[in-house]
PDB file of C-alpha atoms in Angstrom:
ATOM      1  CA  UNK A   1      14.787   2.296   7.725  1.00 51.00           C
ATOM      2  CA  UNK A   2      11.559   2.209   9.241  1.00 89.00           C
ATOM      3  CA  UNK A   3       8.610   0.395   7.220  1.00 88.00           C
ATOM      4  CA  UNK A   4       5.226   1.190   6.346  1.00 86.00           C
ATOM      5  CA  UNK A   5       3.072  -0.958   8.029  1.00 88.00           C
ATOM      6  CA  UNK A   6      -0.273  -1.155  10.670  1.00 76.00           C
ATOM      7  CA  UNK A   7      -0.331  -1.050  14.137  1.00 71.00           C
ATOM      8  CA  UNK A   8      -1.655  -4.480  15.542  1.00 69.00           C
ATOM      9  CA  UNK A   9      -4.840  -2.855  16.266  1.00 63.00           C
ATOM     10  CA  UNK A  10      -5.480  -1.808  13.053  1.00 65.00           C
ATOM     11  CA  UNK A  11      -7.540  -2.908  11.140  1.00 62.00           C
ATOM     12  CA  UNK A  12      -9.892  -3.159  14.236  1.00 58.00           C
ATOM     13  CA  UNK A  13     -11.330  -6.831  14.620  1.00 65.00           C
ATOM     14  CA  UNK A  14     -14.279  -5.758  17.393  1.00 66.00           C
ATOM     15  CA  UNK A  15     -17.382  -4.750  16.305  1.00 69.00           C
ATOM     16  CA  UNK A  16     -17.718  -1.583  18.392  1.00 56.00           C
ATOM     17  CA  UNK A  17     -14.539  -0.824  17.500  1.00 57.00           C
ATOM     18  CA  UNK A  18     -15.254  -1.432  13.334  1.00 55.00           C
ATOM     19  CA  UNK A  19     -18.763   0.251  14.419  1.00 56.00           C
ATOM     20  CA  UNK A  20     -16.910   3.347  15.817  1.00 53.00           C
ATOM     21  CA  UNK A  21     -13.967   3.792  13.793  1.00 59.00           C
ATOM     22  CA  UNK A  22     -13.067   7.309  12.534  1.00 59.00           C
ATOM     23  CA  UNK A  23     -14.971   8.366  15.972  1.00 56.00           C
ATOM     24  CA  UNK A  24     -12.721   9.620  18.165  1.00 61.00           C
ATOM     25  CA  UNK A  25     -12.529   8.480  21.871  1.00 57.00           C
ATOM     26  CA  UNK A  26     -14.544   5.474  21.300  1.00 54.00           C
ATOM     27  CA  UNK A  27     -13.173   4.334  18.079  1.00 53.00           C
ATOM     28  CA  UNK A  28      -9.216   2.915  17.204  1.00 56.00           C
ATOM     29  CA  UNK A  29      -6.836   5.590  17.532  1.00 63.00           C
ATOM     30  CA  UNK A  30      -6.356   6.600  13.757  1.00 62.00           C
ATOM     31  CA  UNK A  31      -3.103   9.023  14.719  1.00 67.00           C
ATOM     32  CA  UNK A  32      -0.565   6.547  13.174  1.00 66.00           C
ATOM     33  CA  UNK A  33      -1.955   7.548   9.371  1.00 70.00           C
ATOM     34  CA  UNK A  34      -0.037  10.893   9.746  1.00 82.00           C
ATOM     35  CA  UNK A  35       3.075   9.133  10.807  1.00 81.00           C
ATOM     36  CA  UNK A  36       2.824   6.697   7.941  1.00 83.00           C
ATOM     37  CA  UNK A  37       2.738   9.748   5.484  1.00 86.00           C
ATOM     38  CA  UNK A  38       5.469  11.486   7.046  1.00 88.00           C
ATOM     39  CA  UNK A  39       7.531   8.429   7.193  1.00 86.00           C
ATOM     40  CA  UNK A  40       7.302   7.593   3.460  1.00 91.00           C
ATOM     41  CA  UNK A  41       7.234  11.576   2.916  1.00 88.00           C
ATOM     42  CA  UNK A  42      10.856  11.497   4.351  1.00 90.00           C
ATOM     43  CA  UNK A  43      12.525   9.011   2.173  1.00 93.00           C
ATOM     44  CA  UNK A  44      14.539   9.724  -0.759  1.00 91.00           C
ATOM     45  CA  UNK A  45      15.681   8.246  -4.395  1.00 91.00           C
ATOM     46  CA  UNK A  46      18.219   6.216  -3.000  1.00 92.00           C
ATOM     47  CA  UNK A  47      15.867   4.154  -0.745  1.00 93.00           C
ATOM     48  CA  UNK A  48      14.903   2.919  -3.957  1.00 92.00           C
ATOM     49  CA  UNK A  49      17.830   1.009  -4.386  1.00 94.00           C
ATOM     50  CA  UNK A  50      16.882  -1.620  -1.844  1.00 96.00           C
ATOM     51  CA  UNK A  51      14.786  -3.155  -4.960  1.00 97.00           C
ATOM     52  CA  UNK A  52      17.939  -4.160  -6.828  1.00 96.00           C
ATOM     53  CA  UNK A  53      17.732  -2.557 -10.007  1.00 95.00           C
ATOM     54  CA  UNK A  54      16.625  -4.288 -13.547  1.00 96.00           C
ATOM     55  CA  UNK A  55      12.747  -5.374 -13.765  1.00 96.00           C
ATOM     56  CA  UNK A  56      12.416  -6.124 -10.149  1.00 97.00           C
ATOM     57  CA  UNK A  57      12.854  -2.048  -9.650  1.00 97.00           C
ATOM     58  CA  UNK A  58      11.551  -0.798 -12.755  1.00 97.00           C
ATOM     59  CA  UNK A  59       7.880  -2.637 -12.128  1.00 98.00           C
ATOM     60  CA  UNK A  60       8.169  -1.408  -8.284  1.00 97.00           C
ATOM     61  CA  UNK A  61       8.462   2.255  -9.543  1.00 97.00           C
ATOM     62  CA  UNK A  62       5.443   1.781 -11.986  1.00 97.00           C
ATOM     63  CA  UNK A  63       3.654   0.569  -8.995  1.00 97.00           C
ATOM     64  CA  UNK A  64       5.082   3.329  -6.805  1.00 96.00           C
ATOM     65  CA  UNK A  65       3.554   5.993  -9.017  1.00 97.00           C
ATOM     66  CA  UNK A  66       0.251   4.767  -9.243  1.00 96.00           C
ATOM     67  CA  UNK A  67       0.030   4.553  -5.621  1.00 94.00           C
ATOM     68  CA  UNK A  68       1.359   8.152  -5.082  1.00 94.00           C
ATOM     69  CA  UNK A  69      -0.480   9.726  -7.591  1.00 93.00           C
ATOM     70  CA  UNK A  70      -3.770   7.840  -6.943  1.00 91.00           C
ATOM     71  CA  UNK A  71      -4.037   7.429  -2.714  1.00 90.00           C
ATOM     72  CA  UNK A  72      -2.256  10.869  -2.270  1.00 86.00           C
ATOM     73  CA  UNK A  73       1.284   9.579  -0.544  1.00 89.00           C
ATOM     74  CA  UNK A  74       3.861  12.121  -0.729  1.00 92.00           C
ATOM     75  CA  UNK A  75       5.719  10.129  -3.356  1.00 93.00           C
ATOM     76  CA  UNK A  76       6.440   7.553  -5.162  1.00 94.00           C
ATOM     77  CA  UNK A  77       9.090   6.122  -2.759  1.00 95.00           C
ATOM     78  CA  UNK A  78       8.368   2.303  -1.133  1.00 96.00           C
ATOM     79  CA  UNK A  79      10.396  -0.322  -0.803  1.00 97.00           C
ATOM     80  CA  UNK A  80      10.517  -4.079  -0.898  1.00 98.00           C
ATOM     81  CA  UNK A  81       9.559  -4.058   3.189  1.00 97.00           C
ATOM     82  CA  UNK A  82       6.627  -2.106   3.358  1.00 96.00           C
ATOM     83  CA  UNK A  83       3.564  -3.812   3.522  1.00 93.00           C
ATOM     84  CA  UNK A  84       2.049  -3.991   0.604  1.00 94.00           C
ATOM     85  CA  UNK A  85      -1.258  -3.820   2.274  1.00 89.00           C
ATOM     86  CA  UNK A  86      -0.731  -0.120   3.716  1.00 89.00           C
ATOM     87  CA  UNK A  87       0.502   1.049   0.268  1.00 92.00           C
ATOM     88  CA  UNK A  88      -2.600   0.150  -1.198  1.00 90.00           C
ATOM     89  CA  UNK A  89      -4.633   1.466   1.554  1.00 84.00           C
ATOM     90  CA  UNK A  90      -3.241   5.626   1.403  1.00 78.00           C
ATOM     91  CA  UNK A  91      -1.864   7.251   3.622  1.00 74.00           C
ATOM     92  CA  UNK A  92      -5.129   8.901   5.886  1.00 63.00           C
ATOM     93  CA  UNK A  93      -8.340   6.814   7.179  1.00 61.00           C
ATOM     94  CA  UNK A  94     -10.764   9.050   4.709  1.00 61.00           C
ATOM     95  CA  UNK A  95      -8.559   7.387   1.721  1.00 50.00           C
ATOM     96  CA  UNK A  96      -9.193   8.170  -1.912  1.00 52.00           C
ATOM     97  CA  UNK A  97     -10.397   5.478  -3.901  1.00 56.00           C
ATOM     98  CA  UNK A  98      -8.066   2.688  -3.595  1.00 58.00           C
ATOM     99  CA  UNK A  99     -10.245   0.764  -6.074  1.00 80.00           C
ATOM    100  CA  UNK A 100      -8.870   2.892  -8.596  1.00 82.00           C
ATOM    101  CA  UNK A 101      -5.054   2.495  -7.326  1.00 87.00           C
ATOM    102  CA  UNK A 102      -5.922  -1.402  -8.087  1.00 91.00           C
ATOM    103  CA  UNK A 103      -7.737  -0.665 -11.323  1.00 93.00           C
ATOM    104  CA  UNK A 104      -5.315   1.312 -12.436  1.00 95.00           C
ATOM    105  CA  UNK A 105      -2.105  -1.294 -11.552  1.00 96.00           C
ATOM    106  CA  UNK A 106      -4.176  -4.557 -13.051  1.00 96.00           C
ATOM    107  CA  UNK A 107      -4.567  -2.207 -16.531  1.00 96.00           C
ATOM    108  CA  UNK A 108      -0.541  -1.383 -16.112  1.00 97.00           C
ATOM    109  CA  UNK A 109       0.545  -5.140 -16.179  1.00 97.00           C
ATOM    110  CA  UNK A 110      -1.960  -5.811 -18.601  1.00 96.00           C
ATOM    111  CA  UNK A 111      -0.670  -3.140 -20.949  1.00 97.00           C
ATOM    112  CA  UNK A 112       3.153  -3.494 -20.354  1.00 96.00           C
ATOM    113  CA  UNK A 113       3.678  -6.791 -19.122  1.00 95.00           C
ATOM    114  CA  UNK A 114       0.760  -9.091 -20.967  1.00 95.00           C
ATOM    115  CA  UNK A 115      -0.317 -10.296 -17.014  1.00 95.00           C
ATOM    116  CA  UNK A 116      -3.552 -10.421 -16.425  1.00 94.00           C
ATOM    117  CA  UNK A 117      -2.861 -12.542 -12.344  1.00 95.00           C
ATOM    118  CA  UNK A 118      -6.105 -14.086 -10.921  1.00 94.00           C
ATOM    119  CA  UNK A 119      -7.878 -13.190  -8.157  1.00 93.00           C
ATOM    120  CA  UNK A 120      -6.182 -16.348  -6.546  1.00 95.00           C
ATOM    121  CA  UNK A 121      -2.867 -14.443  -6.652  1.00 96.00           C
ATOM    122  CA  UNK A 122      -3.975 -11.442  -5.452  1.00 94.00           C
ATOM    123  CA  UNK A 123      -6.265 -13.108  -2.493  1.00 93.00           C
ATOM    124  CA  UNK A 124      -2.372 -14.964  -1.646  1.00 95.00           C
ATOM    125  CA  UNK A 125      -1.215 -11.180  -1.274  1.00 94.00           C
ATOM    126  CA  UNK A 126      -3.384  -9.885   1.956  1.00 87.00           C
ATOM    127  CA  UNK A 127      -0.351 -10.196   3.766  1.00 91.00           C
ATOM    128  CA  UNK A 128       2.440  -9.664   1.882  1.00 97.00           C
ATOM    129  CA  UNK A 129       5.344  -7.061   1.574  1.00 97.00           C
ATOM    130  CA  UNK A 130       5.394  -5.050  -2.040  1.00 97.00           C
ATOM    131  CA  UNK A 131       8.657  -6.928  -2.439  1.00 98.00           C
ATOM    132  CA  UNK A 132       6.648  -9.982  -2.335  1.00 98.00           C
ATOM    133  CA  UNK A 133       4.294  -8.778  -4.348  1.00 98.00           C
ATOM    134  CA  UNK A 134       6.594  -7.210  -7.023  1.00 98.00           C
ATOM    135  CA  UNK A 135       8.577 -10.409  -7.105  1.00 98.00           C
ATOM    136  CA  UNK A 136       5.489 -12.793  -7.367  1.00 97.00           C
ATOM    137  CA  UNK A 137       4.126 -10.661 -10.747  1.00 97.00           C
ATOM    138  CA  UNK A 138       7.300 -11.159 -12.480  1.00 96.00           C
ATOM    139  CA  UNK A 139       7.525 -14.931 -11.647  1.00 95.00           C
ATOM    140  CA  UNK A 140       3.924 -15.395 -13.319  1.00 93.00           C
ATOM    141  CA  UNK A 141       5.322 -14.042 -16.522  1.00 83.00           C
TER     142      UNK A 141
END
């Protein structure tokens, strides 16, 4: 199963490039967003499994839904590979607002899991997988 992840030059590290981006021709190519949304578009309920049932899956699908209902992917379908990263980011360049993805998760483990994790924790995350992720909320519990 393929994952859901960047290509190396994304996010763009030169400044013409960050200064051009979204411009075609002179900015990074920007094509890969539709095949991330077909990609996780594609998969079905029983990719889920790969997050091994009990908590561990039960907090990824409350994280799954936010994502797909707030950035617009196709569904709530990720799994413990995909970088957690491009989940939060949405599946197009002209992304929704994925401060309100974040919002909305930090006010779902406050409500149902009494975790409020610093900014420290979520800094450690930049490059993690949502298995990481998913696995480091429940161990600050």
């Amino acid at each position: 199963m393929d994952i859901l992840e960047f290509p190396p030059h994304f996010p763009p590290t030169d400044k013409w490039k960050k200064f051009f981006i979204g411009v075609r021709w002179l900015g990074p190519d920007l094509s890969f967003f539709k095949t991330l949304k077909e990609l996780q578009a594609n998969r079905t309920a029983a990719d889920m499994s790969q997050w091994g049932g009990g908590e561990r899956q039960i907090l990824a699908e409350k994280i799954s839904q936010i994502l797909h209902v707030q950035l617009g992917w196709r569904s709530a379908l990720f799994i413990p590979q995909d970088i957690a990263m491009v989940a939060f980011h949405g599946p197009r360049f002209d992304f929704s607002d994925p401060d309100a993805a974040f919002d909305d998760i930090v006010e779902m483990l406050e409500r149902d899991y009494s975790l409020s994790p610093p900014s420290s924790f979520w800094e450690s995350m930049g490059d993690a997988t949502l298995g990481q992720l998913v696995d480091g909320l429940l161990t600050l519990r």
